Coordinates of C-alpha atoms in Angstrom, one line a residue:
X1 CA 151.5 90.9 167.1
X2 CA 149.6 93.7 166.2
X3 CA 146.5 93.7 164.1
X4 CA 145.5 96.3 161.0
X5 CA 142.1 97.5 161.6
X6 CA 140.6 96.4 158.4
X7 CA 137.6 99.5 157.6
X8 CA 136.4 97.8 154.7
X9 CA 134.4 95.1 156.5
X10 CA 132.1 97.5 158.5
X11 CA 131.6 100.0 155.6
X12 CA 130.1 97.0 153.4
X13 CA 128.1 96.2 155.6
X14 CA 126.8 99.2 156.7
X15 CA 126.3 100.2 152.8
X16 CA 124.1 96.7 152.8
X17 CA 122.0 97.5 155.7
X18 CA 121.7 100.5 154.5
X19 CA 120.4 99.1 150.7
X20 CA 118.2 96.7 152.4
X21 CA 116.3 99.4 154.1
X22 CA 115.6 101.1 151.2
X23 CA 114.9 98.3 149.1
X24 CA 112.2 97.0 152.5
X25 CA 111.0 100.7 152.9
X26 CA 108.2 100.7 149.8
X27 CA 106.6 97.5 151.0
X28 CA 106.2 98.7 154.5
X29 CA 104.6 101.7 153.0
X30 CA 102.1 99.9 150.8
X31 CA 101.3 97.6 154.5
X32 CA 100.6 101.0 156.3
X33 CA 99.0 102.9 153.3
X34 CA 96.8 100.1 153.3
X35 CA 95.5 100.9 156.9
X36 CA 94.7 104.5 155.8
X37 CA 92.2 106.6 154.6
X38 CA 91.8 108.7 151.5
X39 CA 92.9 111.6 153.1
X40 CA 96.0 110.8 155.1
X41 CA 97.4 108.8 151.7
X42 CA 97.1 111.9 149.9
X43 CA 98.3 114.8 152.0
X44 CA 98.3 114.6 155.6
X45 CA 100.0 111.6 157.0
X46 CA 101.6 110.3 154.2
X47 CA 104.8 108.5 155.4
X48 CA 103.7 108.1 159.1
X49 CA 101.7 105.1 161.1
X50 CA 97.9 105.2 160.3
X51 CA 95.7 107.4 162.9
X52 CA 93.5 104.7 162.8
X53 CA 93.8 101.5 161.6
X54 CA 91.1 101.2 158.6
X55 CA 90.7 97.2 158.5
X56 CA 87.8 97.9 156.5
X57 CA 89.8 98.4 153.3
X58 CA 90.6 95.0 153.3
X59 CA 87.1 93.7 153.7
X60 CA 86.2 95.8 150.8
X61 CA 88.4 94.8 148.3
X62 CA 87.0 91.0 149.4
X63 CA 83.7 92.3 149.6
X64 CA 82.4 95.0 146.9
X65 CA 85.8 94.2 145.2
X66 CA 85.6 90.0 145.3
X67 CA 89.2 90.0 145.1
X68 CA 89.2 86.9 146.6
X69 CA 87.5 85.4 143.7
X70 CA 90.2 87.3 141.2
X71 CA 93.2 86.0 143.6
X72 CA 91.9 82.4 142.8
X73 CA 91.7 83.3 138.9
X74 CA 95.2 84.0 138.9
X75 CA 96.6 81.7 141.2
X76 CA 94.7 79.4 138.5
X77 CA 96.4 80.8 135.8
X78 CA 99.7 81.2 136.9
X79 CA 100.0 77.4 138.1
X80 CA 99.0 75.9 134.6
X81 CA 101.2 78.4 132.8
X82 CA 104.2 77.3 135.0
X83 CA 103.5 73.8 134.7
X84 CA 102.4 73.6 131.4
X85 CA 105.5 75.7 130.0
X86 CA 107.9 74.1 132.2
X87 CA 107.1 70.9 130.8
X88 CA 107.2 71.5 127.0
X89 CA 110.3 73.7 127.3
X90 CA 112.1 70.7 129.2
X91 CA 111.0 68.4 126.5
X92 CA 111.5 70.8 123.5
X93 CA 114.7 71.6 125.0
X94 CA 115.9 68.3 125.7
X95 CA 115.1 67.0 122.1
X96 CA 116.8 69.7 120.2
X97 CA 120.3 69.5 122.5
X98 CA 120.1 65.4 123.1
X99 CA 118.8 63.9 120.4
X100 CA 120.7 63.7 117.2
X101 CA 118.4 64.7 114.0
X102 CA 118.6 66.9 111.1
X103 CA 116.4 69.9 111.8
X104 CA 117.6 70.1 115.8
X105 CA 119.4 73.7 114.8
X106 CA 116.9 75.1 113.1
X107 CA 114.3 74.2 115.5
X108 CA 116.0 75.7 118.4
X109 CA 116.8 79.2 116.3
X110 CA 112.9 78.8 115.8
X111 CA 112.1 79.2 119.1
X112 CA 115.0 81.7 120.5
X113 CA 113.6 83.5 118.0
X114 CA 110.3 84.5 120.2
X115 CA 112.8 86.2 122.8
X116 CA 113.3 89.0 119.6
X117 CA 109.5 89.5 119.4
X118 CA 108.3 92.0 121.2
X119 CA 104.9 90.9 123.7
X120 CA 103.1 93.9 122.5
X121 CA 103.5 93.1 118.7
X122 CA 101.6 90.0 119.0
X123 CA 98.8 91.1 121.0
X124 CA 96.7 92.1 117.7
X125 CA 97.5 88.4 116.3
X126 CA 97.1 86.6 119.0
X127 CA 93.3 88.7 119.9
X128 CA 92.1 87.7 116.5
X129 CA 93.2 84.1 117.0
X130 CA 91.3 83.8 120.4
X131 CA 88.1 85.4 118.3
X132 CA 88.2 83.2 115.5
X133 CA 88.5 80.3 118.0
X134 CA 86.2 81.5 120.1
X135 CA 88.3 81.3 123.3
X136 CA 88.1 85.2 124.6
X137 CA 86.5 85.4 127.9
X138 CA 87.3 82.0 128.3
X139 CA 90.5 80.8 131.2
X140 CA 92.2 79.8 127.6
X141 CA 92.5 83.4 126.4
X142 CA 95.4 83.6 129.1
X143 CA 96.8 79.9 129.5
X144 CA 97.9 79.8 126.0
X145 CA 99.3 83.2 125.5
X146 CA 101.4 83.2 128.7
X147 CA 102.3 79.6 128.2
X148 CA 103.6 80.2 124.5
X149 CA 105.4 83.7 126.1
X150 CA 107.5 81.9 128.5
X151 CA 109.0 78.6 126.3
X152 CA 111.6 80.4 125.0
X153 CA 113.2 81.8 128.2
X154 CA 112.5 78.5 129.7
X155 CA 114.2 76.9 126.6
X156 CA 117.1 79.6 126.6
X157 CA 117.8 78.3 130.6
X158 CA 117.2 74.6 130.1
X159 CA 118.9 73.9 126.6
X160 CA 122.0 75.2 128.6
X161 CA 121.6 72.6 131.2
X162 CA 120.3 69.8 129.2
X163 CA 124.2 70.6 127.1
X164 CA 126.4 70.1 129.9
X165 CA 125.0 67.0 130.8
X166 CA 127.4 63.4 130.0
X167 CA 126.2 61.8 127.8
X168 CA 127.4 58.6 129.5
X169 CA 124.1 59.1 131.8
X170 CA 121.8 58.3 129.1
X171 CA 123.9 55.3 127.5
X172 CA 123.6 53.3 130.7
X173 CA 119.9 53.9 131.3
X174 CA 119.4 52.8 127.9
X175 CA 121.5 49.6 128.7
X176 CA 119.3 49.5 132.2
X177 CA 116.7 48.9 129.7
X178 CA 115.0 52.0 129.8
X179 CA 112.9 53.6 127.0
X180 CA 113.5 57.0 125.9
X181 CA 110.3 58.7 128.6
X182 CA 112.1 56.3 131.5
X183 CA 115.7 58.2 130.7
X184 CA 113.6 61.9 130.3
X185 CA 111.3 62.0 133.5
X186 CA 113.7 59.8 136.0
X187 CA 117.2 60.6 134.9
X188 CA 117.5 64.3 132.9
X189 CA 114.6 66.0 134.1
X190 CA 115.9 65.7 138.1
X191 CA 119.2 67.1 137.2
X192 CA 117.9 70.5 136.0
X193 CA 116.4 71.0 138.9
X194 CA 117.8 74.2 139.9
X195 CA 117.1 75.3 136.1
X196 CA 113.4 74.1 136.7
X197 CA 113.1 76.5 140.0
X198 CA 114.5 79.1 138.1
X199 CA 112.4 79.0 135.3
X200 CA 109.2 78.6 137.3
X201 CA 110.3 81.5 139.1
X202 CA 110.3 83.9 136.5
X203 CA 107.4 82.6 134.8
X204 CA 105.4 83.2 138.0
X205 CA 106.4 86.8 138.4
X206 CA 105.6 87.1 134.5
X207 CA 102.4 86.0 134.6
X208 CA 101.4 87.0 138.3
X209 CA 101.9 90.4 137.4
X210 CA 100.5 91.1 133.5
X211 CA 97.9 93.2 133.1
X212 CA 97.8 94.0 129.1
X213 CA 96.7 90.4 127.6
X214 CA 94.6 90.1 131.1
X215 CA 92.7 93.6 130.5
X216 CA 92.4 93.0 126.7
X217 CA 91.4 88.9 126.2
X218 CA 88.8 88.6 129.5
X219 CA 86.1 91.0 130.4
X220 CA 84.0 89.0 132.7
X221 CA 84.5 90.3 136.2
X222 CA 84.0 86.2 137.3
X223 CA 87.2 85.2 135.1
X224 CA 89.2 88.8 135.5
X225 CA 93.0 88.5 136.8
X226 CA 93.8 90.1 140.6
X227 CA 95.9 93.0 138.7
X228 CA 92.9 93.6 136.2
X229 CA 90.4 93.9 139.5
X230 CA 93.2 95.9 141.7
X231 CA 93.2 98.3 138.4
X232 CA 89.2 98.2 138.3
X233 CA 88.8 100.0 141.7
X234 CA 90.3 103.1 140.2
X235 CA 86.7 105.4 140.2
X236 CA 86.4 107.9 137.0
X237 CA 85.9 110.9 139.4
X238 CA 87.5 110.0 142.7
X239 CA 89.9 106.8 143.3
X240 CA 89.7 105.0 147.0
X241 CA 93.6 104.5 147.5
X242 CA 93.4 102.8 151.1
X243 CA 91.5 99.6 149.3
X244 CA 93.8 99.7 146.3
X245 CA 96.8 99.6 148.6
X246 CA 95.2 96.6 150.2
X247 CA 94.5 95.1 146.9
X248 CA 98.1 95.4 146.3
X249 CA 99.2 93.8 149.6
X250 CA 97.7 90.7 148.8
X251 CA 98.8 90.7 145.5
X252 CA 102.3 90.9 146.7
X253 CA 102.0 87.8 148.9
X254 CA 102.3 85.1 146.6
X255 CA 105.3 86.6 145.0
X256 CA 106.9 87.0 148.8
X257 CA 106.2 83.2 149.7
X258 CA 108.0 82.2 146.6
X259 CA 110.8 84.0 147.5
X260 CA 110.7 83.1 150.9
X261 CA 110.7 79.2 149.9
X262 CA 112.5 79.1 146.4
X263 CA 115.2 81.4 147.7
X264 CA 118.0 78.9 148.6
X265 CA 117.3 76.8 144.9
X266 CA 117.7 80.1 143.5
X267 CA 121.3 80.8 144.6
X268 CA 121.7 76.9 143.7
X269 CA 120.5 77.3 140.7
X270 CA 122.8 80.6 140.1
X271 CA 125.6 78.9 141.3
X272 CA 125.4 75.8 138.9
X273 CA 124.6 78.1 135.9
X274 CA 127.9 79.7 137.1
X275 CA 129.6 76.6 136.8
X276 CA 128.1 75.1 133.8
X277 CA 128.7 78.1 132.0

């Protein structure tokens, strides 16, 4: 019994081999620009290995640059945004699609509404607010903003989840005698798990990576975001590329590790939307 050479196979996955190099290719070349010097970044060894391996780039940005300090601010930042918006659009969420009461509707148009607002639209509001409060330059002047940003993308995920839920789960917790925080925080909010990774996921990349509100609500260098210092070694005549490269390496990190641990609950989680849906 003879067997059909079937082509297909091979030529996918050479096509994906081929797509994953090219996809890999511009972080290798941030790790090896990193390594260089002003000169060979800019014209004469571009896409090759460094001729010599400039460690001191990275004890620059950690040194004249305290990038270390900024990498804290943000890892601060980003872990209360996460938390704190995860949380209120799981309860916000779970209220409006499991709890029966008049203005349920209107109060979940209310918030899909902020996925129509444009982010730079507010930014004028939301700097006058901060003033009048006094909270620029403070760690607030970015917690709130980015929190308040990412609830209705988290709510647009979770309501979805918290819907497709039996309602049958709730009834006998009830009947186990448990009160309506028992049935939220030990029954509903573990099965949206995969929705929680998700959402945490993107909210981390959003806030890791924003540089407008960052730039615009904090100017003390102490409080500044890692993407507001990267941006500050740019000089006004000449730029150091090698450290900003570095900069930029360990900026990326975070954002790799996430991937690297979170990356089977994301295709869980993809998989389940798929299904729910």
């Amino acid at each position: 019994m003879t067997h059909k050479w079937n082509w297909k196979r091979p030529v996918l996955q050479l096509f994906l081999v081929a797509f994953a190099i090219i996809q890999f290719y511009p972080l290798l070349w941030l790790v090896l620009n990193s390594f260089k010097s002003n000169i060979e970044i800019t014209g004469s060894n571009v896409m090759g290995l460094p001729a010599k391996w400039m460690f001191s780039n990275y004890e620059y940005v950690f040194t004249s640059g305290a990038l270390g300090r900024n990498f804290l601010n943000s890892l601060f930042y980003t872990g209360i945004t996460v938390i704190a918006s995860g949380l209120l659009a799981a309860m916000v969420s779970y209220a409006v699609t499991r709890m029966r009461w008049k203005l349920s509707k209107i109060v979940l148009a209310f918030f899909m509404s902020g996925l129509m607002i444009p982010v730079h639209a507010t930014l004028l509001p939301v700097f006058l607010i901060l003033k009048q409060t006094h909270l620029l330059n403070t760690p607030w002047a970015l917690i709130i903003p980015y929190t308040v940003t990412a609830i209705p993308s988290a709510m647009f995920i979770m309501a979805g989840f918290f819907s497709s839920l039996p309602r049958e789960l709730e009834e006998a917790s009830v009947v186990d005698g448990c009160n309506i925080y028992q049935v939220f925080f030990r029954i509903m909010l573990p099965l949206i798990n995969p929705a929680l990774v998700s959402v945490s996921i993107f909210t981390f990349l959003a806030a890791w990576n924003e540089l407008m509100f960052a730039t615009i609500f904090i100017n003390k260098s102490s409080l500044m975001t890692i993407t507001v210092a990267i941006n500050s070694l740019r000089g006004l005549h000449m730029t150091e590329h090698g450290p900003i490269n570095a900069g930029m390496v360990i900026a990326t990190i975070p954002t790799i590790l996430m991937y690297v641990l979170l990356s089977k609950q994301v295709q869980k989680s993809i998989v389940a939307g798929a299904i729910k849906g």
